Short mmCIF file of N, CA and C in Angstrom, two decimals:
data_model
loop_
_atom_site.label_atom_id
_atom_site.label_comp_id
_atom_site.label_asym_id
_atom_site.label_seq_id
_atom_site.Cartn_x
_atom_site.Cartn_y
_atom_site.Cartn_z
N MET A 1 102.94 44.32 150.35
CA MET A 1 103.54 45.23 151.31
C MET A 1 102.11 45.88 151.85
N ALA A 2 101.89 45.95 153.01
CA ALA A 2 100.75 46.26 153.67
C ALA A 2 100.70 48.17 153.46
N SER A 3 99.59 48.61 153.18
CA SER A 3 99.27 50.02 153.06
C SER A 3 99.92 50.69 154.32
N LEU A 4 100.51 51.90 154.12
CA LEU A 4 101.11 52.66 155.14
C LEU A 4 99.81 53.53 155.82
N ASN A 5 100.06 53.80 157.07
CA ASN A 5 99.04 54.43 157.93
C ASN A 5 99.44 55.83 158.06
N VAL A 6 98.40 56.62 158.34
CA VAL A 6 98.84 58.11 158.76
C VAL A 6 99.84 58.23 159.70
N GLY A 7 99.79 57.42 160.89
CA GLY A 7 100.72 57.38 161.87
C GLY A 7 102.00 57.39 161.43
N ASN A 8 102.29 56.48 160.42
CA ASN A 8 103.83 56.19 159.69
C ASN A 8 104.12 57.63 159.32
N LEU A 9 103.24 58.26 158.63
CA LEU A 9 103.47 59.57 157.91
C LEU A 9 103.92 60.47 158.90
N GLY A 10 103.19 60.56 160.07
CA GLY A 10 103.78 61.45 161.08
C GLY A 10 104.76 61.53 161.70
N GLU A 11 105.13 60.03 161.92
CA GLU A 11 106.70 59.67 162.52
C GLU A 11 107.55 59.91 161.38
N TYR A 12 107.41 59.67 160.25
CA TYR A 12 108.27 60.10 159.22
C TYR A 12 108.45 61.47 159.02
N LEU A 13 107.38 62.32 159.21
CA LEU A 13 107.55 63.88 159.05
C LEU A 13 108.20 64.40 160.32
N ARG A 14 108.14 63.64 161.46
CA ARG A 14 108.76 64.27 162.57
C ARG A 14 110.16 64.05 162.59
N GLU A 15 110.49 62.72 161.99
CA GLU A 15 111.90 62.42 161.83
C GLU A 15 112.58 63.51 160.84
N GLN A 16 111.90 63.72 159.86
CA GLN A 16 112.58 64.66 158.81
C GLN A 16 112.80 65.82 159.13
N ARG A 17 111.56 66.58 159.98
CA ARG A 17 111.82 67.77 160.64
C ARG A 17 112.98 68.02 161.59
N ARG A 18 113.25 66.76 162.32
CA ARG A 18 114.40 66.99 163.28
C ARG A 18 115.80 66.90 162.60
N ASN A 19 115.75 65.97 161.48
CA ASN A 19 116.88 66.04 160.67
C ASN A 19 117.20 67.26 160.10
N ALA A 20 116.24 68.09 159.73
CA ALA A 20 116.32 69.33 159.11
C ALA A 20 116.69 70.44 160.19
N GLN A 21 116.52 70.01 161.41
CA GLN A 21 116.83 71.04 162.64
C GLN A 21 115.75 71.93 162.49
N LEU A 22 114.60 71.72 162.19
CA LEU A 22 113.48 72.72 162.36
C LEU A 22 112.52 72.25 163.51
N SER A 23 112.13 73.37 164.17
CA SER A 23 111.14 73.13 165.01
C SER A 23 109.85 73.28 164.47
N LEU A 24 108.73 72.61 165.08
CA LEU A 24 107.48 72.30 164.45
C LEU A 24 106.81 73.82 164.13
N ARG A 25 107.21 74.92 164.73
CA ARG A 25 106.59 76.06 164.35
C ARG A 25 107.25 76.60 163.04
N GLN A 26 108.81 76.45 162.88
CA GLN A 26 109.57 76.97 161.81
C GLN A 26 108.94 76.02 160.44
N LEU A 27 108.75 74.64 160.73
CA LEU A 27 108.21 73.99 159.73
C LEU A 27 106.88 74.57 159.20
N ALA A 28 105.92 74.71 160.30
CA ALA A 28 104.68 75.25 159.93
C ALA A 28 104.70 76.43 159.04
N ASP A 29 105.51 77.39 159.53
CA ASP A 29 105.76 78.77 158.75
C ASP A 29 106.20 78.61 157.28
N ALA A 30 107.15 77.70 157.32
CA ALA A 30 107.84 77.42 156.09
C ALA A 30 106.98 76.74 155.03
N ALA A 31 106.04 76.06 155.44
CA ALA A 31 104.89 75.16 154.69
C ALA A 31 103.79 76.05 154.41
N GLY A 32 103.65 77.08 155.17
CA GLY A 32 102.14 77.78 155.13
C GLY A 32 101.16 77.05 155.63
N VAL A 33 101.17 76.15 156.60
CA VAL A 33 100.16 75.55 157.45
C VAL A 33 100.37 75.94 158.80
N SER A 34 99.13 75.81 159.49
CA SER A 34 99.11 76.26 161.09
C SER A 34 99.95 75.16 161.98
N ASN A 35 100.61 75.62 162.79
CA ASN A 35 101.34 75.03 163.79
C ASN A 35 100.50 73.89 164.53
N PRO A 36 99.16 74.10 164.99
CA PRO A 36 98.46 73.00 165.56
C PRO A 36 98.16 72.07 164.33
N TYR A 37 97.90 72.23 163.14
CA TYR A 37 97.40 71.31 162.23
C TYR A 37 98.76 70.49 161.95
N LEU A 38 99.86 71.07 161.82
CA LEU A 38 101.09 70.24 161.40
C LEU A 38 101.30 69.33 162.69
N SER A 39 101.21 69.81 163.79
CA SER A 39 101.25 68.96 165.16
C SER A 39 100.38 67.67 165.10
N GLN A 40 98.99 67.97 164.75
CA GLN A 40 98.16 66.95 164.42
C GLN A 40 98.45 65.78 163.42
N ILE A 41 99.18 66.51 162.17
CA ILE A 41 99.52 65.39 161.14
C ILE A 41 100.82 64.55 161.84
N GLU A 42 101.48 65.19 162.66
CA GLU A 42 102.88 64.46 163.07
C GLU A 42 102.30 63.39 164.23
N ARG A 43 101.14 63.64 164.79
CA ARG A 43 100.81 62.78 166.00
C ARG A 43 99.75 61.65 165.24
N GLY A 44 99.48 61.84 163.86
CA GLY A 44 98.68 60.85 163.40
C GLY A 44 97.20 61.12 163.51
N LEU A 45 96.75 62.12 163.92
CA LEU A 45 95.31 62.64 164.17
C LEU A 45 94.74 63.22 162.90
N ARG A 46 95.38 63.52 161.95
CA ARG A 46 94.97 64.23 160.70
C ARG A 46 95.73 63.63 159.30
N LYS A 47 94.80 63.44 158.37
CA LYS A 47 95.33 63.20 157.27
C LYS A 47 95.47 64.20 156.25
N PRO A 48 96.57 64.77 155.84
CA PRO A 48 96.62 65.83 155.02
C PRO A 48 96.61 65.68 153.50
N SER A 49 96.04 66.57 152.81
CA SER A 49 95.81 66.57 151.43
C SER A 49 96.88 66.57 150.86
N ALA A 50 97.10 66.14 149.44
CA ALA A 50 98.21 66.04 148.73
C ALA A 50 98.86 67.55 148.59
N GLU A 51 97.90 68.57 148.44
CA GLU A 51 98.71 69.93 148.34
C GLU A 51 99.35 70.17 149.63
N VAL A 52 98.94 69.92 150.83
CA VAL A 52 99.72 70.08 152.12
C VAL A 52 100.98 69.33 152.21
N LEU A 53 100.97 68.27 151.84
CA LEU A 53 101.82 67.38 151.50
C LEU A 53 103.13 67.93 150.89
N GLN A 54 102.62 68.49 149.66
CA GLN A 54 103.61 69.16 148.73
C GLN A 54 104.20 70.23 149.39
N GLN A 55 103.46 71.25 150.11
CA GLN A 55 104.03 72.22 150.70
C GLN A 55 105.08 71.93 151.78
N VAL A 56 104.61 70.78 152.63
CA VAL A 56 105.62 70.25 153.52
C VAL A 56 106.88 69.88 152.94
N ALA A 57 106.68 69.07 151.98
CA ALA A 57 107.89 68.50 151.27
C ALA A 57 108.70 69.51 150.79
N LYS A 58 108.33 70.44 150.14
CA LYS A 58 109.02 71.60 149.81
C LYS A 58 109.82 72.45 150.89
N ALA A 59 109.02 72.50 152.02
CA ALA A 59 109.80 73.03 153.17
C ALA A 59 110.87 72.45 153.63
N LEU A 60 110.84 71.06 153.81
CA LEU A 60 111.61 70.20 154.13
C LEU A 60 112.76 69.78 153.05
N ARG A 61 112.56 70.07 151.78
CA ARG A 61 113.47 69.69 150.67
C ARG A 61 113.46 68.27 150.56
N ILE A 62 112.57 67.61 150.62
CA ILE A 62 112.30 66.25 150.35
C ILE A 62 111.35 65.90 149.26
N SER A 63 111.21 64.57 148.84
CA SER A 63 110.36 64.41 147.75
C SER A 63 108.89 64.37 148.24
N ALA A 64 108.08 65.14 147.37
CA ALA A 64 106.54 65.02 147.75
C ALA A 64 106.11 63.70 147.57
N GLU A 65 106.59 62.93 146.59
CA GLU A 65 106.24 61.47 146.32
C GLU A 65 106.52 60.61 147.32
N THR A 66 107.39 60.80 148.16
CA THR A 66 107.79 59.83 149.43
C THR A 66 106.59 60.04 150.40
N LEU A 67 106.26 61.33 150.53
CA LEU A 67 105.00 61.64 151.57
C LEU A 67 103.77 61.03 150.97
N TYR A 68 103.56 61.05 149.76
CA TYR A 68 102.41 60.75 149.05
C TYR A 68 102.36 59.04 149.43
N VAL A 69 103.30 58.42 149.28
CA VAL A 69 103.51 56.81 149.30
C VAL A 69 103.01 56.64 150.85
N ARG A 70 103.74 57.53 151.65
CA ARG A 70 103.66 57.36 153.09
C ARG A 70 102.01 57.55 153.75
N ALA A 71 101.52 58.57 152.95
CA ALA A 71 99.95 58.69 153.35
C ALA A 71 99.11 58.05 152.54
N GLY A 72 99.45 57.23 151.72
CA GLY A 72 98.63 56.11 151.15
C GLY A 72 97.91 57.01 149.86
N ILE A 73 98.58 57.92 149.21
CA ILE A 73 98.07 58.50 147.97
C ILE A 73 98.65 57.77 146.88
N LEU A 74 99.80 57.40 146.86
CA LEU A 74 100.36 56.63 145.79
C LEU A 74 100.38 54.99 146.22
N ASP A 75 100.51 54.27 145.17
CA ASP A 75 100.46 52.80 145.49
C ASP A 75 101.82 52.57 145.89
N ALA A 76 102.03 52.21 147.18
CA ALA A 76 103.40 51.97 147.76
C ALA A 76 104.22 50.63 147.07
N GLU A 77 103.62 49.72 146.82
CA GLU A 77 104.04 48.51 146.06
C GLU A 77 104.70 48.92 144.81
N ARG A 78 103.91 49.58 144.09
CA ARG A 78 104.24 49.85 142.60
C ARG A 78 105.31 50.82 142.48
N ASP A 79 105.21 52.01 143.38
CA ASP A 79 106.06 53.06 143.17
C ASP A 79 107.20 53.23 144.10
N LEU A 80 107.39 52.38 145.25
CA LEU A 80 108.24 52.63 146.37
C LEU A 80 109.72 52.85 145.97
N ASN A 81 110.07 51.63 144.95
CA ASN A 81 111.48 51.84 144.51
C ASN A 81 111.95 53.04 143.72
N GLU A 82 110.85 53.32 142.93
CA GLU A 82 111.28 54.60 141.96
C GLU A 82 111.13 56.02 142.95
N VAL A 83 110.24 55.85 143.78
CA VAL A 83 109.96 56.99 144.59
C VAL A 83 111.27 57.47 145.57
N GLU A 84 111.73 56.03 146.21
CA GLU A 84 112.91 56.09 146.84
C GLU A 84 114.32 56.55 146.12
N THR A 85 114.37 56.08 145.00
CA THR A 85 115.66 56.49 144.20
C THR A 85 115.39 58.07 143.86
N ARG A 86 114.31 58.51 143.49
CA ARG A 86 114.05 60.16 143.37
C ARG A 86 114.35 60.71 144.48
N ALA A 87 113.82 60.24 145.58
CA ALA A 87 114.03 60.88 147.01
C ALA A 87 115.54 61.00 147.42
N VAL A 88 116.33 60.14 147.00
CA VAL A 88 117.64 59.94 147.22
C VAL A 88 118.45 61.07 146.36
N ILE A 89 118.28 60.98 145.35
CA ILE A 89 118.77 62.18 144.25
C ILE A 89 118.17 63.46 144.70
N LEU A 90 117.05 63.80 145.19
CA LEU A 90 116.73 64.88 145.34
C LEU A 90 117.30 65.55 146.86
N ALA A 91 117.56 64.63 147.64
CA ALA A 91 117.95 65.03 148.95
C ALA A 91 119.70 65.04 149.05
N ASP A 92 120.13 64.71 147.74
CA ASP A 92 121.78 64.94 147.84
C ASP A 92 122.16 66.26 147.91
N PRO A 93 122.94 66.49 149.00
CA PRO A 93 123.24 67.95 149.24
C PRO A 93 124.49 68.31 148.08
N THR A 94 125.13 67.32 147.70
CA THR A 94 126.38 67.79 146.71
C THR A 94 126.15 67.92 145.42
N LEU A 95 124.82 67.91 145.14
CA LEU A 95 124.40 68.17 143.75
C LEU A 95 123.41 69.53 143.65
N ASP A 96 123.59 70.37 142.75
CA ASP A 96 122.70 71.67 142.69
C ASP A 96 121.39 71.28 142.04
N GLU A 97 120.45 72.07 142.03
CA GLU A 97 119.02 71.55 141.55
C GLU A 97 119.04 71.35 140.16
N ARG A 98 119.82 71.90 139.18
CA ARG A 98 119.81 71.59 137.81
C ARG A 98 120.46 70.23 137.68
N GLN A 99 121.48 69.86 138.35
CA GLN A 99 121.99 68.38 138.34
C GLN A 99 121.09 67.54 138.86
N LYS A 100 120.33 67.83 139.92
CA LYS A 100 119.28 66.90 140.15
C LYS A 100 118.32 66.41 139.09
N GLN A 101 117.82 67.77 138.81
CA GLN A 101 116.83 67.50 137.62
C GLN A 101 117.40 66.66 136.43
N VAL A 102 118.50 66.98 136.06
CA VAL A 102 119.12 66.29 134.77
C VAL A 102 119.27 64.92 135.20
N LEU A 103 119.66 64.54 136.42
CA LEU A 103 119.74 63.25 136.86
C LEU A 103 118.53 62.54 136.80
N LEU A 104 117.50 63.16 137.13
CA LEU A 104 116.14 62.48 137.29
C LEU A 104 115.74 62.07 135.77
N GLN A 105 115.95 63.04 135.02
CA GLN A 105 115.65 62.65 133.42
C GLN A 105 116.41 61.62 132.85
N ILE A 106 117.56 61.52 133.28
CA ILE A 106 118.46 60.36 132.85
C ILE A 106 117.85 58.91 133.43
N TYR A 107 117.56 59.13 134.56
CA TYR A 107 117.09 57.92 135.38
C TYR A 107 115.65 57.50 134.82
N GLU A 108 114.79 58.39 134.49
CA GLU A 108 113.59 58.15 133.98
C GLU A 108 113.63 57.52 132.33
N SER A 109 114.66 58.08 131.62
CA SER A 109 114.85 57.70 130.28
C SER A 109 115.39 56.32 130.30
N PHE A 110 116.14 56.00 131.33
CA PHE A 110 116.70 54.45 131.45
C PHE A 110 115.52 53.55 131.87
N ARG A 111 114.46 53.90 132.62
CA ARG A 111 113.30 53.15 133.14
C ARG A 111 112.43 52.79 131.96
N LYS A 112 112.20 53.78 131.13
CA LYS A 112 111.59 53.86 129.90
C LYS A 112 111.96 52.94 128.94
N GLU A 113 113.47 53.01 128.69
CA GLU A 113 114.10 52.21 127.76
C GLU A 113 114.04 50.60 128.24
N ASN A 114 114.04 50.52 129.60
CA ASN A 114 113.64 49.01 130.23
C ASN A 114 112.44 48.69 130.26
N GLY A 115 111.31 49.50 129.75
CA GLY A 115 110.14 49.21 130.06
C GLY A 115 109.61 49.29 131.25
N PHE A 116 110.04 50.19 132.04
CA PHE A 116 109.45 50.68 133.49
C PHE A 116 109.08 52.04 133.57
N GLY A 117 108.91 52.52 132.40
CA GLY A 117 108.44 54.10 132.65
C GLY A 117 107.14 54.31 133.33
N SER A 118 107.08 55.63 133.87
CA SER A 118 105.94 56.07 134.47
C SER A 118 104.72 56.12 133.75
N GLY A 119 104.90 56.26 132.14
CA GLY A 119 103.67 56.30 131.37
C GLY A 119 103.08 57.70 131.24
N GLU A 120 103.73 58.66 132.02
CA GLU A 120 103.43 60.04 131.98
C GLU A 120 104.48 60.85 132.54
N GLU A 121 104.78 62.02 131.58
CA GLU A 121 105.92 62.85 132.12
C GLU A 121 105.46 63.50 133.05
N ARG A 122 106.53 63.61 134.25
CA ARG A 122 106.26 64.67 135.25
C ARG A 122 106.82 65.93 135.20
N ALA A 123 106.07 66.96 134.90
CA ALA A 123 106.42 68.36 134.46
C ALA A 123 107.56 68.61 135.35
N SER A 124 107.53 68.61 136.73
CA SER A 124 108.43 69.10 137.52
C SER A 124 109.98 68.19 137.30
N ASP A 125 109.99 67.13 136.64
CA ASP A 125 111.13 66.54 136.51
C ASP A 125 111.67 66.75 135.14
N THR A 126 110.93 67.40 134.18
CA THR A 126 111.52 67.45 132.98
C THR A 126 111.60 68.96 132.63
N ASP A 127 111.39 69.88 133.33
CA ASP A 127 111.42 71.36 133.05
C ASP A 127 112.75 71.96 133.32
N VAL A 128 113.68 71.36 132.72
CA VAL A 128 115.26 71.71 132.90
C VAL A 128 115.64 72.67 131.68
N PRO A 129 115.93 73.85 131.87
CA PRO A 129 116.26 74.48 130.47
C PRO A 129 117.32 74.08 130.18
N GLY A 130 117.51 73.97 128.71
CA GLY A 130 118.65 73.41 127.91
C GLY A 130 118.74 71.89 127.88
N ALA A 131 118.11 71.40 128.81
CA ALA A 131 118.22 69.90 128.77
C ALA A 131 117.41 68.99 127.95
N GLU A 132 116.41 69.33 127.32
CA GLU A 132 115.45 68.77 126.34
C GLU A 132 116.25 68.65 125.02
N GLY A 133 116.69 67.61 124.53
CA GLY A 133 117.21 67.42 123.11
C GLY A 133 118.60 67.84 123.05
N ASP A 134 119.22 67.93 124.54
CA ASP A 134 120.49 68.38 124.54
C ASP A 134 121.58 67.13 124.76
N ASP A 135 122.00 66.77 123.58
CA ASP A 135 122.51 65.36 123.61
C ASP A 135 124.07 65.35 123.71
N ALA A 136 124.71 66.64 124.03
CA ALA A 136 125.84 66.83 124.37
C ALA A 136 126.86 66.20 123.00
N ASP A 137 126.19 65.83 121.83
CA ASP A 137 127.12 65.36 120.81
C ASP A 137 127.01 66.23 119.54
N GLY A 138 126.04 67.31 119.66
CA GLY A 138 125.64 68.31 118.30
C GLY A 138 124.58 67.73 117.51
N GLU A 139 124.34 66.44 117.73
CA GLU A 139 123.20 65.90 116.85
C GLU A 139 121.84 66.71 116.87
N THR A 140 121.07 66.42 115.91
CA THR A 140 119.75 66.92 116.04
C THR A 140 118.79 66.21 117.03
N ASP A 141 117.97 66.98 117.72
CA ASP A 141 117.04 66.42 118.76
C ASP A 141 115.63 66.04 117.80
N ASP A 142 114.85 65.49 118.51
CA ASP A 142 113.47 65.25 118.03
C ASP A 142 112.73 66.37 117.41
N SER A 143 113.19 67.63 117.67
CA SER A 143 112.59 68.72 116.94
C SER A 143 113.08 68.90 115.50
N GLY A 144 114.21 68.22 115.26
CA GLY A 144 114.88 68.46 113.95
C GLY A 144 115.64 69.50 113.78
N THR A 145 115.99 70.22 114.93
CA THR A 145 117.03 71.44 114.83
C THR A 145 118.40 70.78 115.32
N ASP A 146 119.39 71.46 114.84
CA ASP A 146 120.72 71.41 115.37
C ASP A 146 120.92 72.13 116.75
N ASP A 147 121.40 71.46 117.78
CA ASP A 147 121.56 72.00 119.06
C ASP A 147 122.51 73.01 119.16
N SER A 148 123.37 72.98 118.21
CA SER A 148 124.58 74.03 118.24
C SER A 148 124.03 75.40 117.57
N GLU A 149 122.85 75.04 116.95
CA GLU A 149 122.22 76.62 116.49
C GLU A 149 121.66 77.27 117.61
N THR A 150 121.14 76.52 118.41
CA THR A 150 120.13 77.12 119.51
C THR A 150 120.85 77.29 120.86
N ASP A 151 121.80 76.48 121.10
CA ASP A 151 122.61 76.46 122.36
C ASP A 151 123.75 77.15 122.36
N PRO A 152 123.85 78.32 123.04
CA PRO A 152 124.96 79.14 123.07
C PRO A 152 126.19 78.52 123.65
N ARG A 153 126.22 77.36 124.20
CA ARG A 153 127.36 76.93 124.85
C ARG A 153 128.06 76.06 123.72
N ARG A 154 127.53 75.77 122.55
CA ARG A 154 128.08 75.06 121.61
C ARG A 154 128.82 76.11 120.43
N THR A 155 129.82 75.55 119.89
CA THR A 155 130.40 76.48 118.81
C THR A 155 130.52 75.69 117.65
N ALA A 156 130.33 76.43 116.35
CA ALA A 156 130.34 75.71 115.17
C ALA A 156 131.74 75.04 114.95
N GLY A 157 131.71 73.74 114.48
CA GLY A 157 133.22 73.33 114.24
C GLY A 157 133.25 72.64 113.14
#
């Protein structure tokens, strides 16, 4: 697959902004970047930093990884399928934030089990309160503690 150019990033950002029904000014304010700078990014005249892309992704409520791939920051061939899957999960309006993060954890655990793990944990995808070691069966997790002792949702039985 050919590397993606900045113009493609700009077109994608414009499409996402329009889908979110935001004006250029509204997105610039939400992302904390200047209106002219965002306009230049959309027109393919500027290549934004990863930090700016992350701010824009957060404002659009889309995956920053998708923007990184489109900007050429991540290897498109290696990461595109994983990024697209994550983006679809994160964009699903029928799931709340906790459900999205738990689903991403499950997805990553299956990838690792099948030998396709990312090799490093992504902190943003694993920081779900109560999700680590929460096996839903009362068994001990990797820390050696019984979940029913630390999780108020569980009852002794």
